[in-house]
């Protein structure tokens, strides 16, 4: 395997998820390089050596300042053309998913996504891909090279092995259409709102609440349980609850002792942010909601009836 | 303004879906529906058309012959025209093979804006737009929580791992919308009746100028090799609420000293 791992950077640091994929790649047999594309990234590129990259390619250009996918596809396509990697690995994120798919189209290459494991068997790369709400695990492969893989977020932890990487700068040449999308306002970490990462108990709400005012029900239950309130991406995007409370792939990753999911269908993007919770209780009126596949207690019913009762009973019991 | 909406058909959410152990593909023989995530893309197209007062909404679907029924639903909801890309030779297409077929179908339309939903309800795939945009050589913005069109530009607010970005792209462009961008409408009786009279175009791979080795199984570069059970996650309890669910949950939590 001659692999290159796409590393994301954010505010002067290499992103943990992509370093985790690099560590995993380095644990497999073969040559592993990394590539980072951004503005002012040359200085941090070398850090990838600590996670097992022998060589890091750095595309450092002001045109790459905004975290947009298309210029990065250009950088990777050129790198692949020049260096002949047979494998390109990505850690899933909003940016990396778009880069991976754009690159697949550019090269006519195979992309397997949402992988939770990668193995090499006699030089052949094999991925594990949960399907149908994780109810079945498919073993997936590639026919032809390069092989592109997008790893589910939070799957592999970065492991520092203490190596040194040689940094090589890449010339950046961009396609005309790749620079048409421009970022006019960049996300800044929103510090407003409660912190949910430290809570032992989280009561989370999704679309099934029906309207933003119904978060009051969850706040009361959370107060009775001594916990915090969290939300799904759908309701945060809709402006029902602050972004700081969002659990899931583009939000926080939490692992409380108790997670009570109310009106949350439980798509994979949500699951990856809370699957490490000790006990998961799900209340949903749809008996086919994916969340029941991984809840410890699944309650099929109307949360508007059940949650207030639950609050009363918890209050009674806790005095 | 011409708006193309790429839609797909997925098994109905209430249907017990499975992967056919013989073909290792999703068994699509059960009841099917328009991908719920795509309804948000269609809704956004209809709102743009309604806001600007003119325009045409074309729904494009790549699916086996039976997908026509779901595509008609897009017409019933409000699309003006449908393009059904269907061919036995497309079966087994992976991401890039699918993107190739859709790119050809979109190219024929020359739309100002191409809209997609945020994921396939069956595959959980959330990458198609980027592959499509690369083949079309158009700018792409994904995860749109809001979308505004003015002065020949699309302005998109999107959520990433760090909060909200605002991105501008000149038209024509490809935009994938989040499922929070709007509340999709349901088809009206009038819409359902009217759908039968709307233009419905069916096109095969050759009609799109696709070579046999570009699409379907022969064009695919990924494959499913085998299936296995997921790791066991221990026992779980299912409660159908008959008025006593809250008591049962509290009992469960108390037994495990979680209260």
Coordinates of C-alpha atoms in Angstrom, one line a residue:
Chain A
X1 CA 0.0 0.0 0.0
X2 CA 1.3 3.4 -0.9
X3 CA -1.2 5.6 0.9
X4 CA -1.7 9.3 1.5
X5 CA -3.9 10.7 4.2
X6 CA -5.7 14.0 3.7
X7 CA -5.1 16.1 6.9
X8 CA -7.5 18.9 7.7
X9 CA -6.3 22.0 9.6
X10 CA -8.3 24.3 11.7
X11 CA -7.0 27.5 13.5
X12 CA -3.4 26.4 13.2
X13 CA -3.8 22.8 14.3
X14 CA -4.1 19.5 12.4
X15 CA -7.6 18.2 13.0
X16 CA -7.8 15.2 15.4
X17 CA -10.1 13.1 13.2
X18 CA -7.8 13.1 10.3
X19 CA -4.8 12.4 12.6
X20 CA -6.7 9.4 13.8
X21 CA -7.0 8.1 10.3
X22 CA -3.3 8.7 9.8
X23 CA -2.4 6.7 12.9
X24 CA -4.6 3.8 11.6
X25 CA -2.9 4.0 8.1
X26 CA 0.5 3.9 9.7
X27 CA -0.4 0.8 11.6
X28 CA -1.0 -1.0 8.3
X29 CA 1.7 -2.4 6.1
X30 CA 3.1 0.1 3.6
X31 CA 4.3 3.6 2.9
X32 CA 2.2 6.3 4.5
X33 CA 2.4 10.0 3.6
X34 CA 0.1 12.8 4.5
X35 CA -1.1 15.9 2.7
X36 CA -2.2 19.2 4.1
X37 CA -3.7 22.0 2.1
X38 CA -4.4 25.5 3.5
X39 CA -2.9 28.9 4.1
X40 CA 0.0 29.0 6.6
X41 CA 0.0 25.2 7.0
X42 CA 3.7 24.6 6.2
X43 CA 4.7 25.1 9.8
X44 CA 2.3 22.6 11.2
X45 CA 2.7 20.0 8.4
X46 CA 5.7 18.4 10.1
X47 CA 3.6 17.5 13.1
X48 CA 2.1 14.7 11.1
X49 CA 5.4 12.8 11.5
X50 CA 4.5 12.1 15.1
X51 CA 1.5 10.2 14.0
X52 CA 3.3 8.0 11.5
X53 CA 3.7 9.9 8.2
X54 CA 7.1 9.5 6.7
X55 CA 6.5 12.4 4.4
X56 CA 4.1 15.3 4.4
X57 CA 3.1 17.2 1.3
X58 CA 2.1 20.8 2.1
X59 CA 0.1 22.9 -0.3
X60 CA 0.4 26.3 1.3
X61 CA -1.3 29.1 -0.6
X62 CA -3.6 32.0 0.3
X63 CA -6.1 30.6 -2.2
X64 CA -6.6 27.7 0.1
X65 CA -7.3 29.8 3.2
X66 CA -11.1 29.1 3.3
X67 CA -12.1 25.5 4.1
X68 CA -13.7 24.8 0.7
X69 CA -13.4 21.5 -1.1
X70 CA -12.9 22.2 -4.7
X71 CA -9.4 23.8 -4.6
X72 CA -8.3 20.9 -2.4
X73 CA -9.5 18.4 -5.1
X74 CA -7.2 20.1 -7.5
X75 CA -4.3 19.8 -5.1
X76 CA -4.9 16.1 -4.5
X77 CA -5.6 15.3 -8.1
X78 CA -2.2 16.8 -9.0
X79 CA -0.4 15.0 -6.2
X80 CA -1.9 11.7 -7.2
X81 CA -0.9 12.3 -10.8
X82 CA 2.7 13.0 -9.8
X83 CA 3.2 10.5 -7.0
X84 CA 1.0 7.6 -8.0
X85 CA -0.5 6.8 -4.6
X86 CA -2.7 3.7 -4.7
X87 CA -4.8 4.7 -1.6
X88 CA -6.2 8.0 -0.4
X89 CA -7.7 8.2 3.1
X90 CA -10.0 10.8 4.7
X91 CA -11.5 11.3 8.1
X92 CA -15.2 12.2 7.6
X93 CA -16.1 15.9 8.0
X94 CA -18.1 18.4 6.1
X95 CA -15.0 19.4 4.2
X96 CA -13.3 16.0 3.8
X97 CA -16.5 14.3 2.5
X98 CA -16.8 16.9 -0.3
X99 CA -13.1 16.7 -1.1
X100 CA -13.2 12.9 -1.3
X101 CA -16.2 12.7 -3.6
X102 CA -14.9 15.5 -5.9
X103 CA -11.6 13.6 -6.1
X104 CA -13.3 10.3 -6.9
X105 CA -15.2 12.0 -9.8
X106 CA -12.0 13.7 -11.1
X107 CA -10.0 10.5 -11.1
X108 CA -12.9 8.0 -11.9
X109 CA -11.9 6.3 -8.7
X110 CA -13.9 4.3 -6.2
X111 CA -14.9 5.9 -2.9
X112 CA -16.2 3.9 0.0
X113 CA -17.6 6.0 2.8
X114 CA -18.7 5.7 6.5
X115 CA -16.0 3.1 7.2
X116 CA -15.5 2.0 10.8
X117 CA -12.5 -0.2 10.0
X118 CA -9.7 -0.7 7.5
X119 CA -7.6 -3.7 7.0
X120 CA -5.0 -4.9 4.5
X121 CA -5.2 -8.5 3.4
X122 CA -2.4 -9.6 1.1
X123 CA -2.1 -6.0 0.0
X124 CA -5.8 -5.7 -0.6
X125 CA -7.6 -3.0 1.2
X126 CA -10.8 -4.0 2.9
X127 CA -13.2 -1.6 4.6
X128 CA -16.0 -2.3 7.1
X129 CA -19.1 -0.3 6.3
X130 CA -22.2 -0.4 8.5
X131 CA -25.4 -0.2 6.6
X132 CA -29.1 0.0 7.1
X133 CA -28.8 2.0 10.4
X134 CA -25.8 -0.1 11.4
X135 CA -28.0 -3.3 11.5
X136 CA -25.6 -5.0 9.1
X137 CA -21.9 -4.7 8.5
X138 CA -20.7 -4.9 4.9
X139 CA -17.2 -5.7 3.9
X140 CA -16.3 -3.4 1.0
X141 CA -13.5 -3.3 -1.4
X142 CA -12.3 -1.5 -4.5
X143 CA -11.6 -2.7 -8.0
X144 CA -9.0 -0.5 -9.5
X145 CA -6.8 2.2 -8.0
X146 CA -6.6 4.6 -6.5
X147 CA -8.8 3.4 -3.6
X148 CA -10.5 6.3 -1.8
X149 CA -11.9 5.8 1.7
X150 CA -13.8 8.1 4.0
X151 CA -13.7 7.0 7.6
X152 CA -16.7 7.6 10.0
X153 CA -15.9 10.4 12.4
X154 CA -14.5 9.4 15.8
X155 CA -13.5 5.9 14.6
X156 CA -9.8 6.1 15.1
X157 CA -7.9 7.9 17.9
X158 CA -4.6 9.6 17.0
X159 CA -1.6 7.7 18.4
X160 CA 1.7 9.5 18.8
X161 CA 4.5 7.2 17.8
X162 CA 7.2 10.0 17.7
X163 CA 8.5 9.9 14.2
X164 CA 9.8 12.7 12.0
X165 CA 8.3 13.6 8.7
X166 CA 10.0 15.2 5.7
X167 CA 7.9 18.2 4.5
X168 CA 7.7 18.8 0.8
X169 CA 5.9 21.9 -0.6
X170 CA 3.5 21.5 -3.5
X171 CA 2.9 24.0 -6.2
X172 CA -0.8 25.0 -6.3
X173 CA -2.5 25.1 -9.6
X174 CA -6.3 25.5 -9.5
X175 CA -9.1 24.9 -12.0
X176 CA -11.2 27.9 -13.0
X177 CA -14.4 26.5 -11.5
X178 CA -12.7 25.5 -8.2
X179 CA -12.3 29.1 -7.0
X180 CA -15.8 30.3 -7.9
X181 CA -17.3 29.5 -4.5
X182 CA -16.0 32.0 -1.9
X183 CA -16.4 32.1 1.8
X184 CA -17.7 35.5 2.9
X185 CA -18.1 34.6 6.6
X186 CA -16.2 32.0 8.4
X187 CA -17.5 29.9 11.3
X188 CA -16.2 31.0 14.7
X189 CA -16.6 28.7 17.6
X190 CA -19.8 29.9 19.3
X191 CA -19.1 30.0 23.0
X192 CA -22.6 31.1 24.0
X193 CA -24.8 28.5 25.6
X194 CA -24.3 25.8 28.2
X195 CA -21.5 23.3 28.1
X196 CA -22.8 19.8 27.6
X197 CA -19.5 17.8 27.5
X198 CA -19.1 17.6 31.2
X199 CA -22.7 16.6 32.1
X200 CA -23.4 13.2 33.6
X201 CA -26.9 13.3 32.3
X202 CA -28.1 14.7 29.0
X203 CA -31.7 15.1 27.8
X204 CA -31.7 15.7 24.1
X205 CA -34.4 16.9 21.7
X206 CA -35.0 16.6 18.0
X207 CA -37.6 17.4 15.4
X208 CA -40.1 15.2 17.2
X209 CA -40.6 17.9 19.7
X210 CA -42.7 19.6 17.1
X211 CA -41.9 23.2 18.1
X212 CA -39.1 25.1 19.8
X213 CA -41.2 25.9 22.9
X214 CA -41.3 22.2 23.8
X215 CA -37.7 22.3 24.8
X216 CA -39.1 23.6 28.1
X217 CA -40.3 20.0 28.8
X218 CA -36.7 18.8 28.3
X219 CA -35.3 21.5 30.5
X220 CA -37.6 20.5 33.3
X221 CA -36.6 16.8 33.0
X222 CA -32.9 17.7 32.8
X223 CA -33.2 19.9 35.9
X224 CA -34.9 17.0 37.8
X225 CA -32.1 14.6 36.7
X226 CA -29.4 17.2 37.4
X227 CA -28.3 17.2 33.7
X228 CA -28.0 19.4 30.7
X229 CA -30.1 19.8 27.5
X230 CA -28.8 19.0 24.1
X231 CA -30.2 19.1 20.6
X232 CA -29.8 17.6 17.1
X233 CA -28.5 19.3 14.0
X234 CA -31.9 19.6 12.4
X235 CA -33.4 21.7 15.3
X236 CA -30.2 23.7 15.7
X237 CA -30.2 24.5 12.0
X238 CA -33.9 25.5 12.3
X239 CA -32.9 27.9 15.1
X240 CA -34.8 26.1 17.9
X241 CA -31.8 25.7 20.2
X242 CA -28.2 27.0 20.4
X243 CA -25.4 25.5 18.3
X244 CA -23.3 25.0 21.5
X245 CA -25.7 22.3 22.6
X246 CA -25.6 20.3 19.4
X247 CA -24.6 16.6 19.6
X248 CA -23.4 14.8 16.5
X249 CA -21.0 14.8 13.6
X250 CA -20.9 18.5 13.2
X251 CA -21.5 19.2 16.9
X252 CA -20.2 17.9 20.2
X253 CA -19.3 14.3 21.0
X254 CA -20.6 13.4 24.4
X255 CA -20.5 10.3 26.7
X256 CA -22.7 11.0 29.7
X257 CA -23.8 8.2 32.1
X258 CA -27.4 8.7 30.9
X259 CA -28.6 10.0 27.6
X260 CA -32.3 10.6 27.1
X261 CA -33.2 11.1 23.4
X262 CA -36.6 12.7 22.9
X263 CA -38.1 12.9 19.4
X264 CA -34.8 12.1 17.8
X265 CA -34.8 9.7 14.9
X266 CA -31.2 8.9 15.5
X267 CA -29.5 9.2 12.1
X268 CA -25.8 8.2 11.9
X269 CA -24.8 11.8 12.1
X270 CA -26.3 12.0 15.5
X271 CA -25.3 8.6 16.6
X272 CA -21.5 9.3 16.2
X273 CA -21.8 12.1 18.7
X274 CA -23.5 10.1 21.5
X275 CA -22.9 6.4 21.1
X276 CA -20.3 6.4 23.9
X277 CA -23.1 7.2 26.4
X278 CA -23.5 4.7 29.3
X279 CA -27.2 4.2 29.1
X280 CA -29.4 5.4 26.2
X281 CA -33.1 5.9 26.7
X282 CA -35.0 6.9 23.5
X283 CA -38.6 8.2 23.4
X284 CA -40.1 8.4 19.9
X285 CA -43.5 7.8 18.4
X286 CA -42.1 6.2 15.3
X287 CA -41.5 2.5 16.1
X288 CA -39.1 2.3 13.1
X289 CA -36.9 5.2 14.3
X290 CA -33.2 4.2 13.8
X291 CA -32.4 5.2 17.4
X292 CA -34.3 2.2 18.7
X293 CA -31.5 0.1 17.1
X294 CA -29.0 1.3 19.6
X295 CA -31.0 2.5 22.6
X296 CA -30.9 0.5 25.8
X297 CA -34.5 1.5 26.6
X298 CA -36.7 2.3 23.6
X299 CA -40.0 3.8 24.4
X300 CA -42.6 4.0 21.6
X301 CA -45.0 6.7 22.5
X302 CA -45.7 10.4 22.7
X303 CA -43.0 12.3 24.4
X304 CA -45.3 15.2 25.2
X305 CA -47.2 12.8 27.5
X306 CA -44.2 10.8 28.7
X307 CA -41.6 13.4 29.5
X308 CA -43.7 15.5 32.0
X309 CA -44.6 12.3 33.8
X310 CA -41.0 11.2 33.8
X311 CA -40.1 14.6 35.3
X312 CA -42.7 14.2 38.1
X313 CA -41.6 10.7 39.0
X314 CA -37.9 11.6 39.0
X315 CA -38.7 14.6 41.3
X316 CA -40.6 12.3 43.7
X317 CA -37.9 9.7 43.8
X318 CA -35.1 12.2 44.2
X319 CA -37.1 14.1 46.8
Chain B
X1 CA -34.5 30.5 -13.9
X2 CA -34.2 26.8 -14.5
X3 CA -33.9 24.6 -11.4
X4 CA -32.8 21.0 -11.6
X5 CA -33.5 18.8 -8.6
X6 CA -31.8 15.4 -8.4
X7 CA -34.0 13.0 -6.5
X8 CA -33.9 9.3 -5.7
X9 CA -36.2 6.6 -4.7
X10 CA -35.6 4.8 -1.5
X11 CA -37.4 2.0 0.4
X12 CA -40.2 3.4 2.5
X13 CA -39.0 4.1 6.0
X14 CA -41.6 1.8 7.6
X15 CA -40.5 -1.1 5.3
X16 CA -38.1 -3.6 6.7
X17 CA -35.1 -3.1 4.4
X18 CA -32.5 -5.7 3.7
X19 CA -29.5 -6.4 1.5
X20 CA -30.0 -9.2 -0.9
X21 CA -27.5 -11.8 0.1
X22 CA -27.2 -13.0 -3.5
X23 CA -26.5 -9.7 -5.3
X24 CA -25.2 -7.9 -2.1
X25 CA -27.3 -4.9 -3.2
X26 CA -30.2 -3.3 -1.4
X27 CA -33.4 -5.2 -1.9
X28 CA -35.7 -2.7 -3.6
X29 CA -38.6 -5.0 -4.0
X30 CA -40.6 -3.6 -1.1
X31 CA -42.7 -0.4 -0.9
X32 CA -40.7 2.6 -2.0
X33 CA -41.0 6.4 -1.7
X34 CA -39.3 9.6 -2.8
X35 CA -36.2 10.0 -0.6
X36 CA -37.5 12.2 2.3
X37 CA -34.2 14.3 2.2
X38 CA -34.8 15.2 -1.4
X39 CA -38.2 16.6 -0.6
X40 CA -36.4 19.5 1.0
X41 CA -34.4 20.2 -2.2
X42 CA -37.6 20.1 -4.2
X43 CA -39.4 22.4 -1.8
X44 CA -36.5 24.9 -2.0
X45 CA -36.7 24.8 -5.8
X46 CA -40.5 25.4 -5.7
X47 CA -40.0 28.3 -3.2
X48 CA -37.4 29.9 -5.5
X49 CA -39.7 29.6 -8.4
X50 CA -42.6 31.1 -6.4
X51 CA -40.4 33.9 -5.1
X52 CA -39.0 34.9 -8.5
X53 CA -42.4 34.4 -10.2
X54 CA -40.9 32.6 -13.1
X55 CA -38.8 29.5 -13.7
X56 CA -39.0 25.8 -14.3
X57 CA -38.4 23.0 -11.9
X58 CA -37.1 19.8 -13.4
X59 CA -36.9 16.7 -11.3
X60 CA -34.2 14.2 -12.4
X61 CA -34.1 10.7 -11.1
X62 CA -31.9 7.7 -11.9
X63 CA -33.8 4.6 -10.9
X64 CA -35.1 1.3 -12.2
X65 CA -38.4 1.5 -14.2
X66 CA -40.5 1.3 -11.0
X67 CA -39.0 4.6 -9.8
X68 CA -41.3 6.4 -12.2
X69 CA -44.0 6.3 -9.5
X70 CA -41.9 8.2 -7.0
X71 CA -40.8 10.6 -9.7
X72 CA -44.5 11.3 -10.4
X73 CA -44.8 12.2 -6.8
X74 CA -42.2 15.0 -7.4
X75 CA -44.5 16.2 -10.2
X76 CA -47.5 16.0 -7.9
X77 CA -45.7 18.1 -5.3
X78 CA -45.0 20.7 -7.8
X79 CA -42.1 20.0 -10.2
X80 CA -42.9 21.1 -13.8
X81 CA -41.2 18.3 -15.6
X82 CA -39.5 15.0 -14.9
X83 CA -36.5 13.2 -16.4
X84 CA -36.3 9.5 -15.6
X85 CA -32.8 8.1 -16.3
X86 CA -33.4 4.3 -16.4
X87 CA -31.5 1.4 -17.9
X88 CA -30.7 -2.1 -16.8
X89 CA -27.1 -1.2 -17.6
X90 CA -27.1 1.4 -14.7
X91 CA -27.8 -1.3 -12.0
X92 CA -24.8 -1.6 -9.7
X93 CA -23.5 1.9 -10.3
X94 CA -21.4 3.3 -7.4
X95 CA -20.9 6.9 -6.5
X96 CA -18.9 7.9 -9.6
X97 CA -20.9 5.9 -12.1
X98 CA -24.1 7.4 -10.6
X99 CA -22.6 10.9 -10.8
X100 CA -21.6 10.3 -14.5
X101 CA -25.2 9.4 -15.5
X102 CA -26.7 12.3 -13.5
X103 CA -24.1 14.8 -14.9
X104 CA -25.1 13.8 -18.4
X105 CA -28.8 14.3 -17.6
X106 CA -28.2 17.6 -15.9
X107 CA -26.0 18.8 -18.8
X108 CA -28.9 18.4 -21.2
X109 CA -31.0 20.7 -19.1
X110 CA -28.4 23.5 -18.7
X111 CA -30.0 24.6 -15.4
X112 CA -29.0 27.7 -13.4
X113 CA -29.1 25.8 -10.2
X114 CA -28.8 22.1 -9.3
X115 CA -30.3 21.1 -6.0
X116 CA -29.8 17.9 -4.0
X117 CA -30.9 16.7 -0.6
X118 CA -28.4 16.1 2.2
X119 CA -28.3 12.3 2.0
X120 CA -29.8 9.1 0.6
X121 CA -32.3 7.8 3.1
X122 CA -31.2 4.3 2.2
X123 CA -27.4 4.4 1.8
X124 CA -26.8 7.3 4.1
X125 CA -24.5 8.5 1.3
X126 CA -23.9 12.2 1.6
X127 CA -21.3 12.9 -1.1
X128 CA -23.0 12.8 -4.5
X129 CA -23.2 16.6 -5.1
X130 CA -19.5 17.0 -4.9
X131 CA -18.8 14.3 -7.5
X132 CA -21.6 15.7 -9.7
X133 CA -20.2 19.3 -9.4
X134 CA -16.8 18.1 -10.4
X135 CA -18.0 16.4 -13.5
X136 CA -20.1 19.4 -14.4
X137 CA -17.2 21.8 -13.5
X138 CA -19.5 23.9 -11.4
X139 CA -19.0 25.4 -8.0
X140 CA -20.6 23.4 -5.1
X141 CA -21.8 24.2 -1.7
X142 CA -23.2 21.6 0.7
X143 CA -25.1 21.5 4.0
X144 CA -27.1 24.6 3.1
X145 CA -29.2 25.6 6.1
X146 CA -30.4 28.6 4.2
X147 CA -30.1 29.6 0.5
X148 CA -30.6 33.0 -1.1
X149 CA -30.4 33.9 -4.8
X150 CA -29.6 37.4 -5.9
X151 CA -27.6 39.1 -8.7
X152 CA -26.7 35.7 -10.3
X153 CA -25.3 34.4 -7.1
X154 CA -26.2 31.8 -4.5
X155 CA -25.5 32.7 -0.9
X156 CA -25.5 29.7 1.4
X157 CA -25.3 29.5 5.2
X158 CA -23.9 26.1 6.1
X159 CA -23.1 24.3 9.3
X160 CA -19.7 22.7 9.7
X161 CA -18.0 21.2 12.8
X162 CA -17.1 24.8 13.9
X163 CA -20.4 26.7 13.5
X164 CA -21.9 28.5 10.5
X165 CA -20.1 29.6 7.4
X166 CA -21.5 31.8 4.7
X167 CA -20.5 30.9 1.2
X168 CA -21.2 32.6 -2.1
X169 CA -21.2 30.9 -5.5
X170 CA -22.0 32.4 -8.9
X171 CA -24.7 30.6 -10.9
X172 CA -24.8 28.0 -12.3
X173 CA -24.0 26.1 -9.2
X174 CA -24.7 22.9 -7.3
X175 CA -26.2 23.2 -3.8
X176 CA -27.0 20.4 -1.4
X177 CA -29.5 21.5 1.2
X178 CA -29.9 20.3 4.8
X179 CA -33.2 18.9 6.0
X180 CA -33.7 22.0 8.3
X181 CA -33.8 24.4 5.4
X182 CA -37.6 24.2 5.0
X183 CA -40.7 22.1 5.8
X184 CA -41.6 20.3 2.6
X185 CA -45.2 20.5 1.4
X186 CA -47.4 17.5 0.7
X187 CA -48.9 16.9 -2.8
X188 CA -52.4 18.3 -3.1
X189 CA -55.2 16.4 -4.8
X190 CA -55.1 18.9 -7.6
X191 CA -51.3 18.4 -7.8
X192 CA -51.7 14.6 -8.0
X193 CA -54.3 14.9 -10.8
X194 CA -52.2 17.5 -12.6
X195 CA -49.1 15.4 -12.4
X196 CA -50.4 13.0 -15.0
X197 CA -50.4 15.7 -17.7
X198 CA -46.9 17.0 -17.0
X199 CA -44.0 16.2 -19.3
X200 CA -42.3 13.0 -18.3
X201 CA -39.2 12.2 -20.2
X202 CA -37.5 8.7 -20.0
X203 CA -33.9 8.3 -21.2
X204 CA -31.5 5.4 -21.2
X205 CA -27.7 5.3 -20.9
X206 CA -27.1 5.3 -24.6
X207 CA -29.5 8.3 -25.0
X208 CA -27.3 10.2 -22.6
X209 CA -24.2 9.3 -24.5
X210 CA -22.8 7.0 -21.8
X211 CA -20.5 4.2 -22.7
X212 CA -21.3 0.8 -21.3
X213 CA -18.0 0.7 -19.2
X214 CA -18.7 4.1 -17.6
X215 CA -21.8 3.1 -15.6
X216 CA -23.4 0.1 -13.8
X217 CA -21.4 -2.7 -12.4
X218 CA -18.7 -2.4 -15.1
X219 CA -18.2 1.4 -14.3
X220 CA -18.2 0.9 -10.6
X221 CA -14.9 1.0 -8.7
X222 CA -16.2 -0.1 -5.4
X223 CA -17.9 -3.3 -4.4
X224 CA -19.6 -5.0 -1.5
X225 CA -17.8 -8.3 -0.8
X226 CA -19.7 -9.9 2.1
X227 CA -22.1 -9.2 4.9
X228 CA -21.8 -9.8 8.6
X229 CA -23.8 -9.1 11.8
X230 CA -22.8 -6.0 13.7
X231 CA -21.1 -6.3 17.0
X232 CA -23.6 -7.2 19.7
X233 CA -24.6 -4.3 22.0
X234 CA -26.2 -6.2 24.8
X235 CA -29.8 -6.5 25.8
X236 CA -32.2 -3.7 25.2
X237 CA -35.7 -3.1 26.5
X238 CA -38.6 -2.1 24.4
X239 CA -41.6 -0.3 25.9
X240 CA -44.8 0.4 24.1
X241 CA -46.4 3.3 26.0
X242 CA -49.8 2.3 27.5
X243 CA -49.6 5.1 30.0
X244 CA -47.1 3.4 32.3
X245 CA -43.9 4.0 30.2
X246 CA -42.6 6.7 32.5
X247 CA -42.9 4.4 35.6
X248 CA -41.1 1.7 33.7
X249 CA -38.3 4.0 32.6
X250 CA -37.9 5.3 36.2
X251 CA -37.8 1.7 37.5
X252 CA -35.1 0.8 35.0
X253 CA -33.0 3.8 35.8
X254 CA -33.4 3.3 39.6
X255 CA -32.3 -0.4 39.3
X256 CA -29.1 0.8 37.6
X257 CA -28.6 3.6 40.2
X258 CA -28.9 6.2 37.5
X259 CA -31.3 8.4 39.5

